[in-house]
PDB file of C-alpha atoms in Angstrom:
ATOM      1  CA  MET A  34     110.793 131.734 114.109  1.00  0.00           C
ATOM      2  CA  ASN A  35     112.560 135.040 113.847  1.00  0.00           C
ATOM      3  CA  SER A  36     112.543 136.026 110.255  1.00  0.00           C
ATOM      4  CA  PRO A  37     109.976 133.885 107.757  1.00  0.00           C
ATOM      5  CA  THR A  38     110.869 133.696 105.220  1.00  0.00           C
ATOM      6  CA  ILE A  39     109.403 132.801 101.587  1.00  0.00           C
ATOM      7  CA  ALA A  40     112.704 131.571 100.016  1.00  0.00           C
ATOM      8  CA  ASN A  41     112.094 127.917  99.807  1.00  0.00           C
ATOM      9  CA  TYR A  42     108.929 127.937  98.458  1.00  0.00           C
ATOM     10  CA  ALA A  43     110.187 130.390  95.240  1.00  0.00           C
ATOM     11  CA  GLU A  44     113.025 128.114  94.919  1.00  0.00           C
ATOM     12  CA  VAL A  45     110.358 125.301  94.895  1.00  0.00           C
ATOM     13  CA  LEU A  46     108.681 126.732  92.297  1.00  0.00           C
ATOM     14  CA  THR A  47     111.524 128.040  90.112  1.00  0.00           C
ATOM     15  CA  VAL A  48     112.043 125.499  87.644  1.00  0.00           C
ATOM     16  CA  SER A  49     116.312 123.763  87.996  1.00  0.00           C
ATOM     17  CA  GLU A  50     117.899 121.466  85.953  1.00  0.00           C
ATOM     18  CA  ARG A  51     117.286 119.123  89.852  1.00  0.00           C
ATOM     19  CA  LEU A  52     114.235 120.063  90.445  1.00  0.00           C
ATOM     20  CA  ASN A  53     110.826 120.481  87.994  1.00  0.00           C
ATOM     21  CA  VAL A  54     107.984 120.539  90.452  1.00  0.00           C
ATOM     22  CA  TYR A  55     105.154 121.472  87.786  1.00  0.00           C
ATOM     23  CA  ARG A  56     106.511 117.901  85.698  1.00  0.00           C
ATOM     24  CA  HIS A  57     106.343 116.086  88.829  1.00  0.00           C
ATOM     25  CA  LEU A  58     102.730 117.962  89.585  1.00  0.00           C
ATOM     26  CA  TRP A  59     100.975 116.657  86.274  1.00  0.00           C
ATOM     27  CA  ASN A  60     103.015 113.337  86.390  1.00  0.00           C
ATOM     28  CA  SER A  61     101.141 112.247  89.424  1.00  0.00           C
ATOM     29  CA  LEU A  62      97.918 114.222  88.791  1.00  0.00           C
ATOM     30  CA  ALA A  63      98.374 112.364  85.518  1.00  0.00           C
ATOM     31  CA  ALA A  64      98.828 108.557  86.991  1.00  0.00           C
ATOM     32  CA  ALA A  65      96.731 109.088  90.124  1.00  0.00           C
ATOM     33  CA  SER A  66      93.717 110.449  88.196  1.00  0.00           C
ATOM     34  CA  LEU A  67      93.938 107.189  85.870  1.00  0.00           C
ATOM     35  CA  GLY A  68      94.655 104.802  89.304  1.00  0.00           C
ATOM     36  CA  ALA A  69      91.545 106.489  90.934  1.00  0.00           C
ATOM     37  CA  VAL A  70      89.213 106.527  87.275  1.00  0.00           C
ATOM     38  CA  LEU A  71      89.775 103.279  85.961  1.00  0.00           C
ATOM     39  CA  PRO A  72      88.738 101.353  89.217  1.00  0.00           C
ATOM     40  CA  LEU A  73      85.378 102.660  88.878  1.00  0.00           C
ATOM     41  CA  LEU A  74      84.611 101.940  84.933  1.00  0.00           C
ATOM     42  CA  LEU A  75      85.645  98.297  85.884  1.00  0.00           C
ATOM     43  CA  CYS A  76      84.286  98.179  89.615  1.00  0.00           C
ATOM     44  CA  LEU A  77      80.709  99.271  89.131  1.00  0.00           C
ATOM     45  CA  PRO A  78      79.658  96.806  86.242  1.00  0.00           C
ATOM     46  CA  ALA A  79      81.388  93.861  88.577  1.00  0.00           C
ATOM     47  CA  ALA A  80      80.103  95.059  91.815  1.00  0.00           C
ATOM     48  CA  TYR A  81      76.828  94.827  90.041  1.00  0.00           C
ATOM     49  CA  VAL A  82      77.440  91.404  88.695  1.00  0.00           C
ATOM     50  CA  VAL A  83      79.018  89.975  92.596  1.00  0.00           C
ATOM     51  CA  VAL A  84      75.510  92.043  94.217  1.00  0.00           C
ATOM     52  CA  ARG A  85      72.359  91.157  91.569  1.00  0.00           C
ATOM     53  CA  ARG A  86      73.253  88.119  89.819  1.00  0.00           C
ATOM     54  CA  GLY A  87      75.426  85.594  93.141  1.00  0.00           C
ATOM     55  CA  TRP A  88      78.483  86.120  90.575  1.00  0.00           C
ATOM     56  CA  GLY A  89      81.530  85.240  91.994  1.00  0.00           C
ATOM     57  CA  ARG A  90      80.540  86.181  95.406  1.00  0.00           C
ATOM     58  CA  ARG A  91      82.276  83.576  97.249  1.00  0.00           C
ATOM     59  CA  PHE A  92      85.560  83.345  95.321  1.00  0.00           C
ATOM     60  CA  PHE A  93      86.013  86.605  92.804  1.00  0.00           C
ATOM     61  CA  PHE A  94      84.378  89.009  95.414  1.00  0.00           C
ATOM     62  CA  PRO A  95      86.951  87.680  98.819  1.00  0.00           C
ATOM     63  CA  LEU A  96      90.299  87.210  96.167  1.00  0.00           C
ATOM     64  CA  VAL A  97      90.099  90.845  94.566  1.00  0.00           C
ATOM     65  CA  VAL A  98      89.454  92.776  98.162  1.00  0.00           C
ATOM     66  CA  ASN A  99      91.988  90.421  99.760  1.00  0.00           C
ATOM     67  CA  LEU A 100      94.436  91.775  97.329  1.00  0.00           C
ATOM     68  CA  ARG A 101      94.662  94.733  99.304  1.00  0.00           C
ATOM     69  CA  ALA A 102      96.089  92.542 102.568  1.00  0.00           C
ATOM     70  CA  ILE A 103      99.178  91.493 100.231  1.00  0.00           C
ATOM     71  CA  PRO A 104     102.402  93.748 101.039  1.00  0.00           C
ATOM     72  CA  LEU A 105     102.605  95.625  97.414  1.00  0.00           C
ATOM     73  CA  ILE A 106     106.495  95.459  97.510  1.00  0.00           C
ATOM     74  CA  ILE A 107     105.549  91.277  96.371  1.00  0.00           C
ATOM     75  CA  PHE A 108     104.811  92.833  93.118  1.00  0.00           C
ATOM     76  CA  ALA A 109     107.704  94.444  92.769  1.00  0.00           C
ATOM     77  CA  LEU A 110     109.798  92.309  90.650  1.00  0.00           C
ATOM     78  CA  PRO A 111     107.352  90.748  88.428  1.00  0.00           C
ATOM     79  CA  LEU A 112     106.175  93.813  87.920  1.00  0.00           C
ATOM     80  CA  TYR A 113     109.269  95.164  86.673  1.00  0.00           C
ATOM     81  CA  LEU A 114     110.502  92.674  83.966  1.00  0.00           C
ATOM     82  CA  MET A 115     106.691  93.299  82.563  1.00  0.00           C
ATOM     83  CA  TYR A 116     107.112  96.608  82.493  1.00  0.00           C
ATOM     84  CA  GLN A 117     110.203  96.209  80.871  1.00  0.00           C
ATOM     85  CA  GLY A 118     108.537  93.950  78.104  1.00  0.00           C
ATOM     86  CA  VAL A 119     106.041  95.807  77.404  1.00  0.00           C
ATOM     87  CA  GLY A 120     107.945  98.960  77.480  1.00  0.00           C
ATOM     88  CA  LEU A 121     105.493 100.601  80.358  1.00  0.00           C
ATOM     89  CA  LEU A 122     108.652 101.545  82.466  1.00  0.00           C
ATOM     90  CA  ASP A 123     109.174 105.365  82.864  1.00  0.00           C
ATOM     91  CA  THR A 124     105.348 106.582  81.504  1.00  0.00           C
ATOM     92  CA  ARG A 125     103.082 107.799  83.577  1.00  0.00           C
ATOM     93  CA  LEU A 126      99.991 105.370  81.837  1.00  0.00           C
ATOM     94  CA  GLY A 127     102.048 102.004  83.534  1.00  0.00           C
ATOM     95  CA  LEU A 128     101.791 104.127  86.706  1.00  0.00           C
ATOM     96  CA  GLY A 129      98.650 105.185  86.807  1.00  0.00           C
ATOM     97  CA  LEU A 130      97.504 101.481  85.608  1.00  0.00           C
ATOM     98  CA  ILE A 131      99.427  99.690  88.872  1.00  0.00           C
ATOM     99  CA  LEU A 132      97.634 102.936  90.983  1.00  0.00           C
ATOM    100  CA  ALA A 133      94.269 101.610  89.857  1.00  0.00           C
ATOM    101  CA  VAL A 134      95.215  97.925  90.314  1.00  0.00           C
ATOM    102  CA  VAL A 135      96.277  98.376  94.312  1.00  0.00           C
ATOM    103  CA  ASN A 136      92.635 100.744  94.388  1.00  0.00           C
ATOM    104  CA  LEU A 137      90.697  98.099  92.692  1.00  0.00           C
ATOM    105  CA  PRO A 138      90.343  95.955  96.387  1.00  0.00           C
ATOM    106  CA  LEU A 139      88.636  99.263  98.367  1.00  0.00           C
ATOM    107  CA  THR A 140      86.647 100.410  95.285  1.00  0.00           C
ATOM    108  CA  MET A 141      85.439  97.068  95.184  1.00  0.00           C
ATOM    109  CA  ALA A 142      84.364  97.082  98.585  1.00  0.00           C
ATOM    110  CA  ILE A 143      82.579 100.491  98.495  1.00  0.00           C
ATOM    111  CA  LEU A 144      81.016  99.471  94.975  1.00  0.00           C
ATOM    112  CA  VAL A 145      79.285  96.396  96.091  1.00  0.00           C
ATOM    113  CA  ASN A 146      77.971  97.668  99.605  1.00  0.00           C
ATOM    114  CA  ALA A 147      76.458 100.728  97.568  1.00  0.00           C
ATOM    115  CA  VAL A 148      74.770  98.337  95.064  1.00  0.00           C
ATOM    116  CA  ALA A 149      73.619  96.083  97.729  1.00  0.00           C
ATOM    117  CA  GLU A 150      71.464  99.005  98.961  1.00  0.00           C
ATOM    118  CA  ILE A 151      69.497  99.836  95.510  1.00  0.00           C
ATOM    119  CA  PRO A 152      66.222  98.266  96.367  1.00  0.00           C
ATOM    120  CA  LEU A 153      65.289  95.221  93.660  1.00  0.00           C
ATOM    121  CA  GLU A 154      62.666  96.402  93.137  1.00  0.00           C
ATOM    122  CA  ILE A 155      63.617  99.605  91.099  1.00  0.00           C
ATOM    123  CA  ASP A 156      65.520  96.984  89.026  1.00  0.00           C
ATOM    124  CA  GLU A 157      63.049  94.967  88.780  1.00  0.00           C
ATOM    125  CA  ALA A 158      60.696  98.054  87.515  1.00  0.00           C
ATOM    126  CA  ALA A 159      63.170  99.031  84.793  1.00  0.00           C
ATOM    127  CA  ALA A 160      63.544  95.199  83.763  1.00  0.00           C
ATOM    128  CA  MET A 161      59.165  95.839  83.011  1.00  0.00           C
ATOM    129  CA  ASP A 162      59.485  98.773  80.845  1.00  0.00           C
ATOM    130  CA  GLY A 163      62.170  96.873  78.830  1.00  0.00           C
ATOM    131  CA  ALA A 164      65.826  98.040  79.740  1.00  0.00           C
ATOM    132  CA  ARG A 165      68.270  95.979  79.582  1.00  0.00           C
ATOM    133  CA  ALA A 166      71.182  94.909  82.146  1.00  0.00           C
ATOM    134  CA  GLY A 167      73.700  96.858  80.370  1.00  0.00           C
ATOM    135  CA  ARG A 168      70.977 100.198  80.282  1.00  0.00           C
ATOM    136  CA  VAL A 169      70.258  99.189  83.892  1.00  0.00           C
ATOM    137  CA  LEU A 170      73.377  99.630  85.161  1.00  0.00           C
ATOM    138  CA  TRP A 171      74.059 102.954  83.411  1.00  0.00           C
ATOM    139  CA  ARG A 172      71.174 104.989  83.619  1.00  0.00           C
ATOM    140  CA  ILE A 173      69.368 103.552  86.982  1.00  0.00           C
ATOM    141  CA  ILE A 174      72.527 102.117  89.462  1.00  0.00           C
ATOM    142  CA  LEU A 175      75.172 104.854  88.232  1.00  0.00           C
ATOM    143  CA  PRO A 176      73.183 107.686  89.523  1.00  0.00           C
ATOM    144  CA  LEU A 177      72.231 105.942  92.234  1.00  0.00           C
ATOM    145  CA  CYS A 178      75.879 105.163  93.315  1.00  0.00           C
ATOM    146  CA  ARG A 179      77.344 108.585  92.752  1.00  0.00           C
ATOM    147  CA  PRO A 180      78.175 109.334  96.527  1.00  0.00           C
ATOM    148  CA  ALA A 181      80.029 105.924  96.887  1.00  0.00           C
ATOM    149  CA  LEU A 182      81.381 106.773  93.020  1.00  0.00           C
ATOM    150  CA  VAL A 183      82.836 109.787  94.739  1.00  0.00           C
ATOM    151  CA  THR A 184      83.927 108.466  97.813  1.00  0.00           C
ATOM    152  CA  ALA A 185      86.085 105.936  96.274  1.00  0.00           C
ATOM    153  CA  PHE A 186      87.542 108.028  93.895  1.00  0.00           C
ATOM    154  CA  ILE A 187      88.711 110.722  96.173  1.00  0.00           C
ATOM    155  CA  PHE A 188      89.988 107.355  98.408  1.00  0.00           C
ATOM    156  CA  GLY A 189      92.099 106.039  95.432  1.00  0.00           C
ATOM    157  CA  PHE A 190      93.228 109.648  94.189  1.00  0.00           C
ATOM    158  CA  ILE A 191      94.501 110.471  98.155  1.00  0.00           C
ATOM    159  CA  THR A 192      96.291 106.971  97.813  1.00  0.00           C
ATOM    160  CA  ALA A 193      97.632 107.062  94.354  1.00  0.00           C
ATOM    161  CA  TRP A 194      99.019 110.282  94.934  1.00  0.00           C
ATOM    162  CA  ASN A 195     100.868 109.730  98.255  1.00  0.00           C
ATOM    163  CA  GLU A 196     101.594 105.984  96.533  1.00  0.00           C
ATOM    164  CA  PHE A 197     105.433 106.398  96.939  1.00  0.00           C
ATOM    165  CA  LEU A 198     106.617 102.638  96.351  1.00  0.00           C
ATOM    166  CA  PHE A 199     105.850 102.250  92.691  1.00  0.00           C
ATOM    167  CA  GLY A 200     106.733 105.920  91.958  1.00  0.00           C
ATOM    168  CA  LEU A 201     110.056 105.034  92.982  1.00  0.00           C
ATOM    169  CA  MET A 202     110.856 101.768  91.081  1.00  0.00           C
ATOM    170  CA  LEU A 203     108.580 102.303  87.956  1.00  0.00           C
ATOM    171  CA  THR A 204     109.703 105.755  86.970  1.00  0.00           C
ATOM    172  CA  THR A 205     113.309 107.683  86.365  1.00  0.00           C
ATOM    173  CA  THR A 206     112.713 110.893  84.885  1.00  0.00           C
ATOM    174  CA  LYS A 207     110.182 111.452  82.724  1.00  0.00           C
ATOM    175  CA  ALA A 208     107.370 110.423  84.840  1.00  0.00           C
ATOM    176  CA  VAL A 209     108.891 110.514  88.412  1.00  0.00           C
ATOM    177  CA  PRO A 210     105.692 111.811  90.578  1.00  0.00           C
ATOM    178  CA  MET A 211     105.219 114.426  93.329  1.00  0.00           C
ATOM    179  CA  THR A 212     106.114 112.078  96.291  1.00  0.00           C
ATOM    180  CA  VAL A 213     109.432 111.049  94.642  1.00  0.00           C
ATOM    181  CA  GLY A 214     110.535 113.921  93.646  1.00  0.00           C
ATOM    182  CA  ALA A 215     110.081 115.616  96.781  1.00  0.00           C
ATOM    183  CA  SER A 216     112.917 112.968  97.845  1.00  0.00           C
ATOM    184  CA  PHE A 217     115.754 113.873  95.843  1.00  0.00           C
ATOM    185  CA  PHE A 218     115.986 116.255  98.646  1.00  0.00           C
ATOM    186  CA  PHE A 219     116.808 114.342 101.153  1.00  0.00           C
ATOM    187  CA  ALA A 220     119.416 112.405  98.926  1.00  0.00           C
ATOM    188  CA  SER A 221     122.353 115.570 100.141  1.00  0.00           C
ATOM    189  CA  GLY A 222     124.115 116.978  96.959  1.00  0.00           C
ATOM    190  CA  GLY A 223     127.494 118.488  98.291  1.00  0.00           C
ATOM    191  CA  ALA A 224     125.848 121.174 100.921  1.00  0.00           C
ATOM    192  CA  GLY A 225     124.341 118.860 102.968  1.00  0.00           C
ATOM    193  CA  VAL A 226     120.164 118.109 103.513  1.00  0.00           C
ATOM    194  CA  GLN A 227     118.499 121.373 102.419  1.00  0.00           C
ATOM    195  CA  TRP A 228     115.921 121.289 104.868  1.00  0.00           C
ATOM    196  CA  GLY A 229     113.927 124.108 104.121  1.00  0.00           C
ATOM    197  CA  VAL A 230     113.578 123.183 100.553  1.00  0.00           C
ATOM    198  CA  ALA A 231     113.023 119.865 101.509  1.00  0.00           C
ATOM    199  CA  ALA A 232     110.053 121.116 103.616  1.00  0.00           C
ATOM    200  CA  ALA A 233     108.715 123.550 101.058  1.00  0.00           C
ATOM    201  CA  VAL A 234     108.254 120.500  98.484  1.00  0.00           C
ATOM    202  CA  ILE A 235     106.721 118.179 100.934  1.00  0.00           C
ATOM    203  CA  VAL A 236     104.067 120.777 101.892  1.00  0.00           C
ATOM    204  CA  VAL A 237     103.306 121.398  98.027  1.00  0.00           C
ATOM    205  CA  ALA A 238     103.283 117.834  97.286  1.00  0.00           C
ATOM    206  CA  GLY A 239     100.572 117.475 100.186  1.00  0.00           C
ATOM    207  CA  LEU A 240      98.157 120.133  99.453  1.00  0.00           C
ATOM    208  CA  PRO A 241      96.399 118.515  96.289  1.00  0.00           C
ATOM    209  CA  PRO A 242      94.496 115.449  97.831  1.00  0.00           C
ATOM    210  CA  VAL A 243      94.431 117.676 101.165  1.00  0.00           C
ATOM    211  CA  VAL A 244      92.126 120.437  99.520  1.00  0.00           C
ATOM    212  CA  LEU A 245      90.380 117.773  97.715  1.00  0.00           C
ATOM    213  CA  GLY A 246      89.985 116.119 101.056  1.00  0.00           C
ATOM    214  CA  LEU A 247      88.287 119.149 102.334  1.00  0.00           C
ATOM    215  CA  LEU A 248      86.422 119.821  99.481  1.00  0.00           C
ATOM    216  CA  MET A 249      85.323 116.676  99.404  1.00  0.00           C
ATOM    217  CA  TYR A 250      84.610 116.185 103.132  1.00  0.00           C
ATOM    218  CA  ARG A 251      80.559 116.497 102.929  1.00  0.00           C
ATOM    219  CA  GLN A 252      80.449 113.540 100.240  1.00  0.00           C
ATOM    220  CA  ILE A 253      82.369 111.617 102.117  1.00  0.00           C
ATOM    221  CA  ALA A 254      80.836 111.692 105.211  1.00  0.00           C
ATOM    222  CA  ARG A 255      77.584 111.573 103.354  1.00  0.00           C
ATOM    223  CA  ALA A 256      78.769 108.552 101.666  1.00  0.00           C
ATOM    224  CA  MET A 257      80.060 106.194 104.536  1.00  0.00           C
ATOM    225  CA  LEU A 258      77.389 106.860 106.712  1.00  0.00           C
ATOM    226  CA  ALA A 259      74.784 105.739 103.827  1.00  0.00           C
ATOM    227  CA  GLY A 260      72.823 102.405 104.814  1.00  0.00           C
ATOM    228  CA  ALA A 261      74.723 102.141 108.463  1.00  0.00           C
ATOM    229  CA  VAL A 262      71.356 102.813 109.887  1.00  0.00           C
ATOM    230  CA  LYS A 263      68.106 100.274 108.290  1.00  0.00           C
ATOM    231  CA  GLY A 264      64.549 101.962 108.922  1.00  0.00           C
TER     232      GLY A 264
ATOM    233  CA  MET B 110      85.000 120.931 133.099  1.00  0.00           C
ATOM    234  CA  THR B 111      84.613 122.864 129.459  1.00  0.00           C
ATOM    235  CA  ALA B 112      87.779 124.012 130.083  1.00  0.00           C
ATOM    236  CA  LEU B 113      89.344 120.789 130.600  1.00  0.00           C
ATOM    237  CA  ARG B 114      87.651 119.293 127.711  1.00  0.00           C
ATOM    238  CA  TRP B 115      88.788 122.377 125.327  1.00  0.00           C
ATOM    239  CA  ALA B 116      92.113 122.137 126.750  1.00  0.00           C
ATOM    240  CA  VAL B 117      92.553 118.255 125.849  1.00  0.00           C
ATOM    241  CA  LEU B 118      91.104 118.706 122.963  1.00  0.00           C
ATOM    242  CA  ILE B 119      93.339 121.369 122.029  1.00  0.00           C
ATOM    243  CA  LEU B 120      96.535 119.396 123.301  1.00  0.00           C
ATOM    244  CA  PHE B 121      95.513 116.372 121.149  1.00  0.00           C
ATOM    245  CA  ALA B 122      94.974 118.375 117.990  1.00  0.00           C
ATOM    246  CA  PHE B 123      98.554 119.911 118.731  1.00  0.00           C
ATOM    247  CA  LEU B 124      99.864 116.859 119.215  1.00  0.00           C
ATOM    248  CA  VAL B 125      98.615 114.541 116.183  1.00  0.00           C
ATOM    249  CA  ASN B 126      99.635 118.028 113.639  1.00  0.00           C
ATOM    250  CA  ALA B 127     102.343 118.353 115.890  1.00  0.00           C
ATOM    251  CA  PRO B 128     104.664 117.110 112.277  1.00  0.00           C
ATOM    252  CA  VAL B 129     102.609 118.799 109.529  1.00  0.00           C
ATOM    253  CA  ILE B 130     103.330 122.200 112.107  1.00  0.00           C
ATOM    254  CA  ALA B 131     107.093 121.408 112.477  1.00  0.00           C
ATOM    255  CA  THR B 132     107.181 120.846 108.448  1.00  0.00           C
ATOM    256  CA  LEU B 133     105.448 123.714 107.990  1.00  0.00           C
ATOM    257  CA  ALA B 134     107.570 125.794 109.732  1.00  0.00           C
ATOM    258  CA  THR B 135     110.362 124.132 108.618  1.00  0.00           C
ATOM    259  CA  SER B 136     108.784 125.610 105.235  1.00  0.00           C
ATOM    260  CA  LEU B 137     108.878 129.092 106.124  1.00  0.00           C
ATOM    261  CA  LYS B 138     112.560 129.118 107.510  1.00  0.00           C
ATOM    262  CA  PRO B 139     115.411 130.542 106.606  1.00  0.00           C
ATOM    263  CA  PRO B 140     118.490 128.094 105.975  1.00  0.00           C
ATOM    264  CA  GLY B 141     120.814 130.163 108.190  1.00  0.00           C
ATOM    265  CA  GLU B 142     118.312 129.661 111.360  1.00  0.00           C
ATOM    266  CA  ILE B 143     117.818 125.961 110.358  1.00  0.00           C
ATOM    267  CA  MET B 144     121.617 125.194 110.351  1.00  0.00           C
ATOM    268  CA  GLY B 145     122.150 126.924 113.680  1.00  0.00           C
ATOM    269  CA  ASN B 146     119.064 124.678 115.390  1.00  0.00           C
ATOM    270  CA  PRO B 147     121.038 121.944 117.171  1.00  0.00           C
ATOM    271  CA  GLY B 148     122.053 117.836 115.243  1.00  0.00           C
ATOM    272  CA  SER B 149     121.729 120.190 111.809  1.00  0.00           C
ATOM    273  CA  GLY B 150     125.638 120.707 111.319  1.00  0.00           C
TER     274      GLY B 150
END
C-alpha cells in the first residue's frame, strides 16, 4: 500500500442516494435485536417445562433443535407469500421475526442445557416457600441462567446480524439490513465495482458483531464451559 | 523450539485472518492504486 487513505470510509459514512449506511445499520440493529431477544423470551419457559416436567422431551425438543438442520432457502417461498399476505414485507418487524425463528433451535438447546444444570432442590425449596411455577421461573431460574441467556443472545445477535438470505428476499428499500446494503457495491454501476468503497462498507458492516464478541468473550467462554466437568 | 511454535502460530494467525487483512487493506487504498492491480481493469 503506497498511500493509505480514509476517503473510502468518508464516502461510506456520507449519506447518498446509493447508500445510507446509518439506515442500514439501524435496520440491522433493530432486526437483529428482535431476532436475538424474542427466542430468549420464548425458549426460557419452554426449556423450563421440557426439563422439569418432561413435556415435549421426546418429540417437541428434538423437532425444534432439528430445525437448524433444514436449509433456510426451503422457507423462502412460503414465507414470502405469507409476508405478502400480512403486509410484513420490507419491514424491520418482519425481518426480526424470521431471524427469531432462525435463532430458535440454538437458543433452545443452550437454555435446555442451562436449566438442566440447575439442581432440582432449588425449585423444591422455592416451592416449599409457596412459590408457584411462574414465580420460580422468574425469580430463581432466570437469574441462575443469566450466563446462558447472555451467550444465547450473543450467538443469536451475531447470526441475525450476518443473515443475508432473508434480508435480500424480504426487504426492498425501507428495511434493507447492512449485509444486503453492503452487497449493493458489487453490482457494478457503469464505472465497474468500487472495490475500495465496497471493502470499507464491509468493514463497517462487520464491526458491530466483532465488538460485541470482544466485549462479551469472557461471558461466552464461561457459559460454554459451565457443566463441562461434574464434581 | 519456542521460536518454531511462535512461527507456526503467526503463520496460522495470518492464514486464518488473510481475508480480513485483505479487505482492511483494500478499504484503505485509493481508487487509482486498486485500478493498477492486475485483474482490476
